[in-house]
Short mmCIF file of N, CA and C in Angstrom, two decimals:
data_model
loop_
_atom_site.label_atom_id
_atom_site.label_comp_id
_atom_site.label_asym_id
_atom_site.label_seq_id
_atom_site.Cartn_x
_atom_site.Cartn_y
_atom_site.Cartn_z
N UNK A 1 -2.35 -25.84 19.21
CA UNK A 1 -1.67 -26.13 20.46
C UNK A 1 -2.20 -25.29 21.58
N UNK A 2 -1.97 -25.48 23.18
CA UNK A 2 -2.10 -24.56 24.18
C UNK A 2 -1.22 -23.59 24.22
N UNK A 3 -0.73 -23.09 23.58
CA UNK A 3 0.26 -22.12 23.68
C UNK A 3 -0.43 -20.47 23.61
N UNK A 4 0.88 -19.68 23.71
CA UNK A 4 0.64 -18.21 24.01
C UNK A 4 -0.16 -17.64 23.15
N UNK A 5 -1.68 -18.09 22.71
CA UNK A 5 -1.87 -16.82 21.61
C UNK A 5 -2.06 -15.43 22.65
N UNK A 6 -1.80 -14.49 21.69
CA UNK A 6 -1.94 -13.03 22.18
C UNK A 6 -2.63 -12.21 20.87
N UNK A 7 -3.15 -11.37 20.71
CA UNK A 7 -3.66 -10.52 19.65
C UNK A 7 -2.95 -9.42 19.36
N UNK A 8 -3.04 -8.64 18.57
CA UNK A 8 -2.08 -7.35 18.54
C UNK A 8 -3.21 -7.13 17.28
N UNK A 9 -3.21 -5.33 17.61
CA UNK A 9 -3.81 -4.49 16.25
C UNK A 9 -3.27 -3.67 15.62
N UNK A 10 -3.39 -3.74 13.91
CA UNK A 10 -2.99 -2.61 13.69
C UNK A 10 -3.75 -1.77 13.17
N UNK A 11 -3.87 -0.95 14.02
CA UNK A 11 -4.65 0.64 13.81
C UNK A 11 -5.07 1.12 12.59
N UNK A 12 -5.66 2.16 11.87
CA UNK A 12 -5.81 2.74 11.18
C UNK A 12 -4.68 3.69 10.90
N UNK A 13 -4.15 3.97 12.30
CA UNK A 13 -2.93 4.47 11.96
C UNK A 13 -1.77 4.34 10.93
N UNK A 14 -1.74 2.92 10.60
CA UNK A 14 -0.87 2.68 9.93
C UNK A 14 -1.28 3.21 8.64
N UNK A 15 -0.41 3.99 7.60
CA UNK A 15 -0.52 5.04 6.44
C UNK A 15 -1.50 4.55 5.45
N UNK A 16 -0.76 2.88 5.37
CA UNK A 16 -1.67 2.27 3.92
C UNK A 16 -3.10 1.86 4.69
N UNK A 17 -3.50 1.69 5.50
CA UNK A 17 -4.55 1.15 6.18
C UNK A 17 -5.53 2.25 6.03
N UNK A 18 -5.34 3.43 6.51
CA UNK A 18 -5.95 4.86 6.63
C UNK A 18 -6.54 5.00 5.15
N UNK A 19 -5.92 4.81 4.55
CA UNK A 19 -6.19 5.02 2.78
C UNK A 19 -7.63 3.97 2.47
N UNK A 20 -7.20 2.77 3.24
CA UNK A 20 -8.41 1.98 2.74
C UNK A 20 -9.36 1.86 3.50
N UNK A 21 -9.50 2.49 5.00
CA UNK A 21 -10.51 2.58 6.04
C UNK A 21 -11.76 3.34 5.27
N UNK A 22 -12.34 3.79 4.13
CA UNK A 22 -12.58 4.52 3.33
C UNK A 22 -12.84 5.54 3.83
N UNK A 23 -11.67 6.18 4.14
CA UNK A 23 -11.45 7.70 4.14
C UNK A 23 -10.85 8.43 2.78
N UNK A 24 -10.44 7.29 1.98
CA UNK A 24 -9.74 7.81 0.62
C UNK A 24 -11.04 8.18 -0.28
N UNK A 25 -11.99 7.84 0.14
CA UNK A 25 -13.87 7.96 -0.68
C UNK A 25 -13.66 6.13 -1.27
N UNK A 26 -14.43 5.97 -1.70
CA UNK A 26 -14.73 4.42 -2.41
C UNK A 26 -15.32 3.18 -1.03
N UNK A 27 -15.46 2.03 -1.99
CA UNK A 27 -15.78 1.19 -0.71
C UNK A 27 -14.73 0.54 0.11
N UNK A 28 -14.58 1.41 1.05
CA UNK A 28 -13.38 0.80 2.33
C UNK A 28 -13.31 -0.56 2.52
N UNK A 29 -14.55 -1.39 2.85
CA UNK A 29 -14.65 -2.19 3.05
C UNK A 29 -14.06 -3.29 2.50
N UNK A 30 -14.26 -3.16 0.57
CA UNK A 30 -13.91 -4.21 0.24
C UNK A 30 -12.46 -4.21 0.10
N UNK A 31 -11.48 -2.90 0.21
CA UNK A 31 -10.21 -2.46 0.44
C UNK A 31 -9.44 -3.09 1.47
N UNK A 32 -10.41 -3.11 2.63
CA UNK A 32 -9.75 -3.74 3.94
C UNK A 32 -10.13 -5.67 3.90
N UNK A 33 -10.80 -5.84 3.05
CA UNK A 33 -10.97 -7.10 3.28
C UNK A 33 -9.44 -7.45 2.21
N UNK A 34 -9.54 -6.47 1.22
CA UNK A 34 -8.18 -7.13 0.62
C UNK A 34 -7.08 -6.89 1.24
N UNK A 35 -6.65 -6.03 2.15
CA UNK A 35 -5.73 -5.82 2.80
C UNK A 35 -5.51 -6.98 3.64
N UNK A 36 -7.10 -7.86 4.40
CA UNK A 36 -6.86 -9.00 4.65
C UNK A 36 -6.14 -10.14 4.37
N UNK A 37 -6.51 -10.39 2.79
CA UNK A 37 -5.74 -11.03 2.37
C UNK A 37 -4.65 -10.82 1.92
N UNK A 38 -3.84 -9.82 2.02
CA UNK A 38 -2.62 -9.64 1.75
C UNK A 38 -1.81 -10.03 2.72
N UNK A 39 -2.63 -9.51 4.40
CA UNK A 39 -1.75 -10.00 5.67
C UNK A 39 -1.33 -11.47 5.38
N UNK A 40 -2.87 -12.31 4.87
CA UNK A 40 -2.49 -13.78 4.92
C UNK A 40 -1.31 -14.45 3.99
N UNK A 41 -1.21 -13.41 2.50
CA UNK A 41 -0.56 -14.02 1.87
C UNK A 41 0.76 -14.58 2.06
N UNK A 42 1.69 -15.29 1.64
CA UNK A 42 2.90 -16.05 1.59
C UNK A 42 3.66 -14.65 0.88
N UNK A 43 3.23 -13.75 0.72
CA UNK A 43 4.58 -12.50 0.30
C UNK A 43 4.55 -11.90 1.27
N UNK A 44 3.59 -11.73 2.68
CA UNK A 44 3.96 -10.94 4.07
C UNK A 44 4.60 -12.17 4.90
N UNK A 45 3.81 -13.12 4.29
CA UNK A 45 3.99 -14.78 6.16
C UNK A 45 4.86 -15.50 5.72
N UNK A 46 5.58 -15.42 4.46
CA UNK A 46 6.94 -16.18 4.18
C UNK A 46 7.98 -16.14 4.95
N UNK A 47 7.93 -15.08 4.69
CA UNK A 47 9.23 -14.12 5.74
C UNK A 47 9.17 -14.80 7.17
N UNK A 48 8.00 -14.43 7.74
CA UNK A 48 7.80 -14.48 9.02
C UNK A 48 8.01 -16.08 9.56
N UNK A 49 7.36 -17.07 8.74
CA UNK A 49 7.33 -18.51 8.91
C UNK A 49 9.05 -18.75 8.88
N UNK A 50 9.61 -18.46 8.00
CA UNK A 50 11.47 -18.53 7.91
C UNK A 50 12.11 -18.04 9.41
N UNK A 51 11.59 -16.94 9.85
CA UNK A 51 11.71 -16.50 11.17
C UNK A 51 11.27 -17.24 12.24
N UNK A 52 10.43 -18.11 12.41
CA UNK A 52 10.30 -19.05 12.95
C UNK A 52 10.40 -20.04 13.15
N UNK A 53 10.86 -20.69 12.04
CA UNK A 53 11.72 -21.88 11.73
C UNK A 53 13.03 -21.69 12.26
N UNK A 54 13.20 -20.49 12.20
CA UNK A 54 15.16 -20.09 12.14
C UNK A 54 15.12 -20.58 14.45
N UNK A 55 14.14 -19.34 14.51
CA UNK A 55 14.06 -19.15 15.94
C UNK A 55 14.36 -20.49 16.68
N UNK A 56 13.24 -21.29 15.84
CA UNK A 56 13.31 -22.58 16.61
C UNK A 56 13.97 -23.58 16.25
N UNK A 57 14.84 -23.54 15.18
CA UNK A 57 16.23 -24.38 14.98
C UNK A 57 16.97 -23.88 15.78
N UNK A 58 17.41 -22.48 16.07
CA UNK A 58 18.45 -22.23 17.02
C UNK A 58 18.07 -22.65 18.58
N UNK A 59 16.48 -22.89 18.96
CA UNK A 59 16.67 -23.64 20.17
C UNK A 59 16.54 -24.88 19.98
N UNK A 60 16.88 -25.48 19.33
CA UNK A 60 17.14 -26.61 19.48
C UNK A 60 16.60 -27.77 18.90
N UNK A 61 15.40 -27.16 18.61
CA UNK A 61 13.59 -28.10 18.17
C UNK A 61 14.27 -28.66 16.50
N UNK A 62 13.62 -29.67 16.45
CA UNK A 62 13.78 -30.18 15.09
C UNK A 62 12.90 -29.82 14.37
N UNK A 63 12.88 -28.82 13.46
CA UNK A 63 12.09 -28.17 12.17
C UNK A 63 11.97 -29.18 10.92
N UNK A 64 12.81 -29.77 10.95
CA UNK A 64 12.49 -30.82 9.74
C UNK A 64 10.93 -30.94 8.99
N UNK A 65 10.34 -31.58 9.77
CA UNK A 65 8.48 -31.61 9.70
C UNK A 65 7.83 -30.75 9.16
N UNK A 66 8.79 -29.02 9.87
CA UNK A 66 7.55 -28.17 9.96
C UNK A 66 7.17 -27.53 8.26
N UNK A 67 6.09 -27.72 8.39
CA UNK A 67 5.78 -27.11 6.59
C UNK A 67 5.14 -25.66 7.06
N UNK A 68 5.06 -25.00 5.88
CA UNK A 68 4.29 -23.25 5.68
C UNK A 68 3.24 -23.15 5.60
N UNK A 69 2.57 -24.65 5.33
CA UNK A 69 0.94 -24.68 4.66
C UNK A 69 0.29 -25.01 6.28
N UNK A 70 1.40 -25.91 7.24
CA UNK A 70 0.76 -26.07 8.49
C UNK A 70 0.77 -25.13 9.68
N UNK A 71 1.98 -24.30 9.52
CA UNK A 71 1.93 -23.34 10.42
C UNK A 71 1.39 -22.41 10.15
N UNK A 72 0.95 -21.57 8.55
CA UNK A 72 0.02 -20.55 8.75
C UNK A 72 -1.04 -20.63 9.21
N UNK A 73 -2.07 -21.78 9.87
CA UNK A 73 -2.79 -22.02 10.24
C UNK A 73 -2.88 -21.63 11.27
N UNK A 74 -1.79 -21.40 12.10
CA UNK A 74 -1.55 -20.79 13.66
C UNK A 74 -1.64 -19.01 13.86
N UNK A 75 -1.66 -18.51 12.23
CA UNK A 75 -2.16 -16.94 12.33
C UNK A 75 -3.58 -16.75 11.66
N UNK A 76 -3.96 -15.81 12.11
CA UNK A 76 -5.36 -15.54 12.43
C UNK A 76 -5.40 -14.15 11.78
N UNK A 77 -6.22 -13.34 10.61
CA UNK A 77 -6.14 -12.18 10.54
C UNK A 77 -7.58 -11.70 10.37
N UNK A 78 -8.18 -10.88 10.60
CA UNK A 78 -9.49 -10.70 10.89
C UNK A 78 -9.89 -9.07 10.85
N UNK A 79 -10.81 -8.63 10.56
CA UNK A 79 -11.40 -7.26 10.31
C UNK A 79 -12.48 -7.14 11.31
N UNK A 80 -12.12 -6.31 12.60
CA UNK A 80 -12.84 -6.05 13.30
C UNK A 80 -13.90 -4.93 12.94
N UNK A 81 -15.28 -5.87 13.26
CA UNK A 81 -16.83 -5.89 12.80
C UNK A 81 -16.86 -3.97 12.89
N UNK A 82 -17.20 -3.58 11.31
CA UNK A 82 -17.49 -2.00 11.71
C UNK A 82 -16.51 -0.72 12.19
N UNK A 83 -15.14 -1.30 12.01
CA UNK A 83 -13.90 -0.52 11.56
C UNK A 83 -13.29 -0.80 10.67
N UNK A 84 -11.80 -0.12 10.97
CA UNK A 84 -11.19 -0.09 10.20
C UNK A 84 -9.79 -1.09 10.53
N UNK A 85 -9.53 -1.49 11.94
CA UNK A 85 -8.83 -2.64 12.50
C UNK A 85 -9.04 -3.86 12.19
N UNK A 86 -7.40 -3.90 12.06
CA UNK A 86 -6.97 -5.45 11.83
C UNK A 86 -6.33 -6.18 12.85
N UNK A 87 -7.28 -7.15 13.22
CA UNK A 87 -7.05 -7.74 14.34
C UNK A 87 -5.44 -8.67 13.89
N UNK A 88 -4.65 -9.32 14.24
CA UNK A 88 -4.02 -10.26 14.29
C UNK A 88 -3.78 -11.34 15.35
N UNK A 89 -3.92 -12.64 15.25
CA UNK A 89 -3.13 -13.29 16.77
C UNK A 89 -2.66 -14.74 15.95
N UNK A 90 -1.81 -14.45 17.09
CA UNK A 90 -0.72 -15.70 16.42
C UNK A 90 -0.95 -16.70 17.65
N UNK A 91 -0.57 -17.97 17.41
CA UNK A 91 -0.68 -19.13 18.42
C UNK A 91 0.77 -19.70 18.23
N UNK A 92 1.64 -19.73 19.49
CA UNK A 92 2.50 -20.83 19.46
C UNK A 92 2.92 -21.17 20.40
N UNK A 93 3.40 -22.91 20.98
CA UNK A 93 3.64 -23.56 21.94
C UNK A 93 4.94 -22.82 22.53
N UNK A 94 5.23 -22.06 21.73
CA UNK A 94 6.41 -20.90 22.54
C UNK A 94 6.39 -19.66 22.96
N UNK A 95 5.74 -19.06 23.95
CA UNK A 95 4.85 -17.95 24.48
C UNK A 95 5.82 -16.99 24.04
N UNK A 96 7.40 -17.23 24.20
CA UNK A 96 8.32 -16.44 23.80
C UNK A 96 8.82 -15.75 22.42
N UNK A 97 7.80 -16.33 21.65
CA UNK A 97 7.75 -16.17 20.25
C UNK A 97 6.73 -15.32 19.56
N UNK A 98 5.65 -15.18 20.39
CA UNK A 98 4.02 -14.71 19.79
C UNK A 98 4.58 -13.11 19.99
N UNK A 99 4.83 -12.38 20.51
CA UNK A 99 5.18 -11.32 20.64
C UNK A 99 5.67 -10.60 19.12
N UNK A 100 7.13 -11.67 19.12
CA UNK A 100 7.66 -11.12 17.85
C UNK A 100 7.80 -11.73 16.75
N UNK A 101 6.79 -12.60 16.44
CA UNK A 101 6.39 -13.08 15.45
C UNK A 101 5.07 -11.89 15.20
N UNK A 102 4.18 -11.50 15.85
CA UNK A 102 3.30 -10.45 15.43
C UNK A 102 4.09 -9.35 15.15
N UNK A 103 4.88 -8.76 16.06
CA UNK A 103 5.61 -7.46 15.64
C UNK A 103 6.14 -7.91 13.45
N UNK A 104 6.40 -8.93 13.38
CA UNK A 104 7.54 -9.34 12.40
C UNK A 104 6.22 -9.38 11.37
N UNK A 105 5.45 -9.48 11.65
CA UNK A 105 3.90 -10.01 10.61
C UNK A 105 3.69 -8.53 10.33
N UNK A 106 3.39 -7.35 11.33
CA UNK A 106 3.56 -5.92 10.78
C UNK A 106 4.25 -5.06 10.31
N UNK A 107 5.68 -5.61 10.18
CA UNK A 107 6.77 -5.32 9.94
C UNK A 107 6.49 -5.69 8.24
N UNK A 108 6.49 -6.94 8.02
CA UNK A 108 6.76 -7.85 6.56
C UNK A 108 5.44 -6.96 5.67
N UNK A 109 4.25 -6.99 6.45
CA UNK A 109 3.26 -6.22 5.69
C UNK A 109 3.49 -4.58 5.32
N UNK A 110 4.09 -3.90 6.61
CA UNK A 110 4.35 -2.19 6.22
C UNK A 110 5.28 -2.45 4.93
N UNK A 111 5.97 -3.47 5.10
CA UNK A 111 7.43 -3.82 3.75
C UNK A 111 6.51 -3.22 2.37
N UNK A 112 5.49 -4.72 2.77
CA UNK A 112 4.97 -4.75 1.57
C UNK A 112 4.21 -4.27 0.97
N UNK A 113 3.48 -3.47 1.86
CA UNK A 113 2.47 -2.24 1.56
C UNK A 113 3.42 -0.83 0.84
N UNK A 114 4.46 -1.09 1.39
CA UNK A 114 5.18 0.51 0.91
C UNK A 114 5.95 0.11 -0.55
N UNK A 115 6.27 -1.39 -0.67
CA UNK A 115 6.57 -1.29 -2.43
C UNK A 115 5.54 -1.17 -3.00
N UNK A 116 4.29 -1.46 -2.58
CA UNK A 116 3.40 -1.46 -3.32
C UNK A 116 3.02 0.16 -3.41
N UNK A 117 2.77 0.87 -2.78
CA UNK A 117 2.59 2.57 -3.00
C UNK A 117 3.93 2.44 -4.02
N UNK A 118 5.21 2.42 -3.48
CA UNK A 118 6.29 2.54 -4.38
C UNK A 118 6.02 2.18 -5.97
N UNK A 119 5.80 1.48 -5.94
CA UNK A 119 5.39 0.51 -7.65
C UNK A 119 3.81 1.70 -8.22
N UNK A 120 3.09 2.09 -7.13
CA UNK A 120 1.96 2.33 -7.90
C UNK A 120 2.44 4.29 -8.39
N UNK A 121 3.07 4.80 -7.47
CA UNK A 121 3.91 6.23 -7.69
C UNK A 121 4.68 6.30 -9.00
N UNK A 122 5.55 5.18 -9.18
CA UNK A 122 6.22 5.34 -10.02
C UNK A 122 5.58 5.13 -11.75
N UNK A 123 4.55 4.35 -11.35
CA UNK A 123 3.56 4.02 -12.49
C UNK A 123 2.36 5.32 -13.12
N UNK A 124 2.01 5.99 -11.60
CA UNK A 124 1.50 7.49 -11.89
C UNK A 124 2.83 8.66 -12.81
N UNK A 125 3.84 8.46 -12.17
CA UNK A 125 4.95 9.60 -12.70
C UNK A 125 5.02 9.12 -14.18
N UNK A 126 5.22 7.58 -14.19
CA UNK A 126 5.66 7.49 -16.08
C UNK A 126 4.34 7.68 -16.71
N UNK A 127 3.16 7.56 -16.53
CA UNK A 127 1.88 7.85 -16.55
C UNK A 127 1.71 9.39 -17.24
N UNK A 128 2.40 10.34 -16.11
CA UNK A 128 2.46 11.59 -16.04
C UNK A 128 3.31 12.34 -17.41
N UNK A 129 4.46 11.45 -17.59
CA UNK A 129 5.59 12.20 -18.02
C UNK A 129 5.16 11.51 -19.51
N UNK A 130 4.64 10.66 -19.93
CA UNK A 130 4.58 9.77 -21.11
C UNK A 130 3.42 11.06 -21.54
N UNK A 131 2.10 11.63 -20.64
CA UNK A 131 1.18 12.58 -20.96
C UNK A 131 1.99 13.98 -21.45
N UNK A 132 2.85 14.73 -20.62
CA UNK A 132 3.57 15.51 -20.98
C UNK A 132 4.10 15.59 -22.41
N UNK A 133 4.91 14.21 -22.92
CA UNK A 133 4.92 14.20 -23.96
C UNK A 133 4.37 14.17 -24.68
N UNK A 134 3.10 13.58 -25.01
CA UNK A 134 2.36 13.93 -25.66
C UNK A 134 1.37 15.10 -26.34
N UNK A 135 1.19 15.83 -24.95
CA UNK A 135 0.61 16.69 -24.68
C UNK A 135 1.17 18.10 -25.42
N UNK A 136 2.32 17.72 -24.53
CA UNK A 136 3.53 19.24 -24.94
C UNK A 136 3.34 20.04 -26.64
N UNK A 137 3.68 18.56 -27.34
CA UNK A 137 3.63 19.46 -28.55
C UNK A 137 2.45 19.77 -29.55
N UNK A 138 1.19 19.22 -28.85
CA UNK A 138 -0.10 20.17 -29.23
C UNK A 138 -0.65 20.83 -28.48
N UNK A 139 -0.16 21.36 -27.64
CA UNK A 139 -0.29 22.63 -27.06
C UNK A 139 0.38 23.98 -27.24
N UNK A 140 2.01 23.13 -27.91
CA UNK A 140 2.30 24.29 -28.57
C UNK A 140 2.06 24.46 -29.47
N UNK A 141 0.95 23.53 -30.69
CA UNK A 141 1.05 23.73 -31.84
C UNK A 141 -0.61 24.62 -32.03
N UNK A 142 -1.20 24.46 -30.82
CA UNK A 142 -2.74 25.18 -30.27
C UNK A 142 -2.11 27.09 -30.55
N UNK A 143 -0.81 26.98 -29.29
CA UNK A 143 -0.83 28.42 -29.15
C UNK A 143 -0.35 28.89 -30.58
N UNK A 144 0.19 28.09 -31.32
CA UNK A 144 0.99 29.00 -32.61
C UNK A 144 -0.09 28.94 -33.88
N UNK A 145 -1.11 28.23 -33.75
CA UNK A 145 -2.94 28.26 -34.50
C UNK A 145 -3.35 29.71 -33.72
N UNK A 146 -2.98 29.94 -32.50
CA UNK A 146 -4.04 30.95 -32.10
C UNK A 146 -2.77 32.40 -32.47
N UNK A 147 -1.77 32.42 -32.30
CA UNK A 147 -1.24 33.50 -32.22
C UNK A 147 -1.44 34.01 -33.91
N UNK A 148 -1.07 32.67 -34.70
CA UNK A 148 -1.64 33.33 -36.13
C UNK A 148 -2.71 33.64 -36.57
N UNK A 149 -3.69 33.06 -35.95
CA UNK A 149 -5.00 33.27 -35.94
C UNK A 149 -5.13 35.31 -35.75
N UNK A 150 -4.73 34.98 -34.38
CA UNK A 150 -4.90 36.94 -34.11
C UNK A 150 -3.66 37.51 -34.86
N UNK A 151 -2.67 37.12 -35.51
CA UNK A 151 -2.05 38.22 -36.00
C UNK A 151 -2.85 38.59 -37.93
N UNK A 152 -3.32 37.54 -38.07
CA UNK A 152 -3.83 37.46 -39.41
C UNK A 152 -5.28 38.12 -39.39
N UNK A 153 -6.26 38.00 -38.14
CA UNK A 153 -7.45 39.07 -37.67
C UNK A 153 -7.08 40.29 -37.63
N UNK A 154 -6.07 40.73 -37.05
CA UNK A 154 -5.39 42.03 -36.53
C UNK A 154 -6.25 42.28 -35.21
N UNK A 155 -5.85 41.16 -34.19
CA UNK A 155 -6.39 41.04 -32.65
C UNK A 155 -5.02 41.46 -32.00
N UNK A 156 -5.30 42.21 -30.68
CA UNK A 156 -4.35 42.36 -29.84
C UNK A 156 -4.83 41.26 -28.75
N UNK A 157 -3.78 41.63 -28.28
CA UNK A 157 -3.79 40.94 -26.67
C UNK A 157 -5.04 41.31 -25.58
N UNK A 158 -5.68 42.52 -25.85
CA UNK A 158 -6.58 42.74 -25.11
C UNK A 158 -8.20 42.65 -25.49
N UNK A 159 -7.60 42.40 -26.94
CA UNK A 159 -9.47 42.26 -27.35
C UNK A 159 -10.09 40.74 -27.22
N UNK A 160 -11.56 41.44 -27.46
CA UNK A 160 -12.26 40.27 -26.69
C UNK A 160 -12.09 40.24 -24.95
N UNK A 161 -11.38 41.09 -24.22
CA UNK A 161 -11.70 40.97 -23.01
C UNK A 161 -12.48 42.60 -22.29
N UNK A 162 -12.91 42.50 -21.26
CA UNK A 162 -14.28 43.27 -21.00
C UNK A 162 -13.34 44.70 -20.77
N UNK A 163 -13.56 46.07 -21.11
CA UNK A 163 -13.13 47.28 -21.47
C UNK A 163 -12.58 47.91 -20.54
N UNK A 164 -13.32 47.20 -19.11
CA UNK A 164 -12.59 47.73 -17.86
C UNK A 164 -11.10 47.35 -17.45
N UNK A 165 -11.45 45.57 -17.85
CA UNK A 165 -10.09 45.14 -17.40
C UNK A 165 -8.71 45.23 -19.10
N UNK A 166 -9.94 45.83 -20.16
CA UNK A 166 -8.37 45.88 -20.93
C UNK A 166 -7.86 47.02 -20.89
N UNK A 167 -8.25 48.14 -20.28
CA UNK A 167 -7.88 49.45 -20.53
C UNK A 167 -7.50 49.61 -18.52
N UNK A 168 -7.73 48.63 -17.87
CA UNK A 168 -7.06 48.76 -16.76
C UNK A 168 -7.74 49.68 -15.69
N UNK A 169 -9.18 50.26 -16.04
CA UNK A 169 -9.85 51.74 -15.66
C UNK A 169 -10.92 50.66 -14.52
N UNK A 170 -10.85 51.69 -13.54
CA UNK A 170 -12.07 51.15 -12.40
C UNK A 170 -13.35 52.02 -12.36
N UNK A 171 -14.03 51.81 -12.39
CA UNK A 171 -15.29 52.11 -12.44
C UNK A 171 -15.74 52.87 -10.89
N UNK A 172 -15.57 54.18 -10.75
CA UNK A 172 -15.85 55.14 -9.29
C UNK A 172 -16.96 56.15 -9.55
#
């Protein structure tokens, strides 16, 4: 349609974006192209398309017609050439709408970017704590090999380490 497109970016600024600008080390690139497609997906533009449907049932327009497969066609998401920006622009015959339908497109994505850190944190901690367990009890079963080890040698605590630092004496 002739309507309001406008563009809007979101920065590198934004937390999850920064991570994949490859400043985290790895290839940024192919990070931000997936971040691309995440903007496009139907788990950020669902939301947003419902929001626009809603908008424009309450003025009045008959939504009946409108499908999700035809209006995502009216957003645009794009990786500007040699950064780390994500372009966005939306098109609609309602100039009054492009504004916050983009705001609502960065909104639905920060959503969904932060369960996703959320989901991947919580997967490091049980990760973490499942290691702990494991870990824990051959490490204690290491120190109680070594403590019998030196009580059955007749090792102290200080042997085997260098004469200065077991006897505590500085060298003047």
């Amino acid at each position: 349609g002739g309507g309001g497109g406008r563009h809007a970016q979101l920065a590198a600024a934004n937390p999850m974006l920064a991570n994949l600008a490859g400043l985290g080390g790895g290839g940024g690139s192919n990070s931000l192209e997936t971040e691309v497609k995440v903007l496009e997906s139907p788990s950020v533009l669902k939301p947003v398309y419902d929001f626009v449907r809603e908008s424009k049932r309450k003025a009045g327009k008959n939504v009946d017609g409108m499908r999700f497969s035809s209006w995502v066609k009216n957003v645009d998401v794009s990786l500007e050439k040699g950064t780390s920006v994500l372009n966005i622009s939306y098109t609609d015959t309602e100039k009054s709408l492009v504004l916050p339908v983009i705001d609502k497109i960065s909104q639905e994505y920060q959503d969904y970017s932060g369960r996703d850190r959320r989901q991947d944190i919580a997967n490091a901690v049980s990760y973490l704590q499942d290691t702990i367990e494991t870990l824990g009890p051959k490490a204690e079963a290491s120190m109680q090999a070594a403590q019998s080890y030196a009580l059955t040698q007749g090792l102290g605590i200080t042997d085997g380490m260098p004469a200065a630092a077991a006897t505590g004496a500085t060298s003047s």
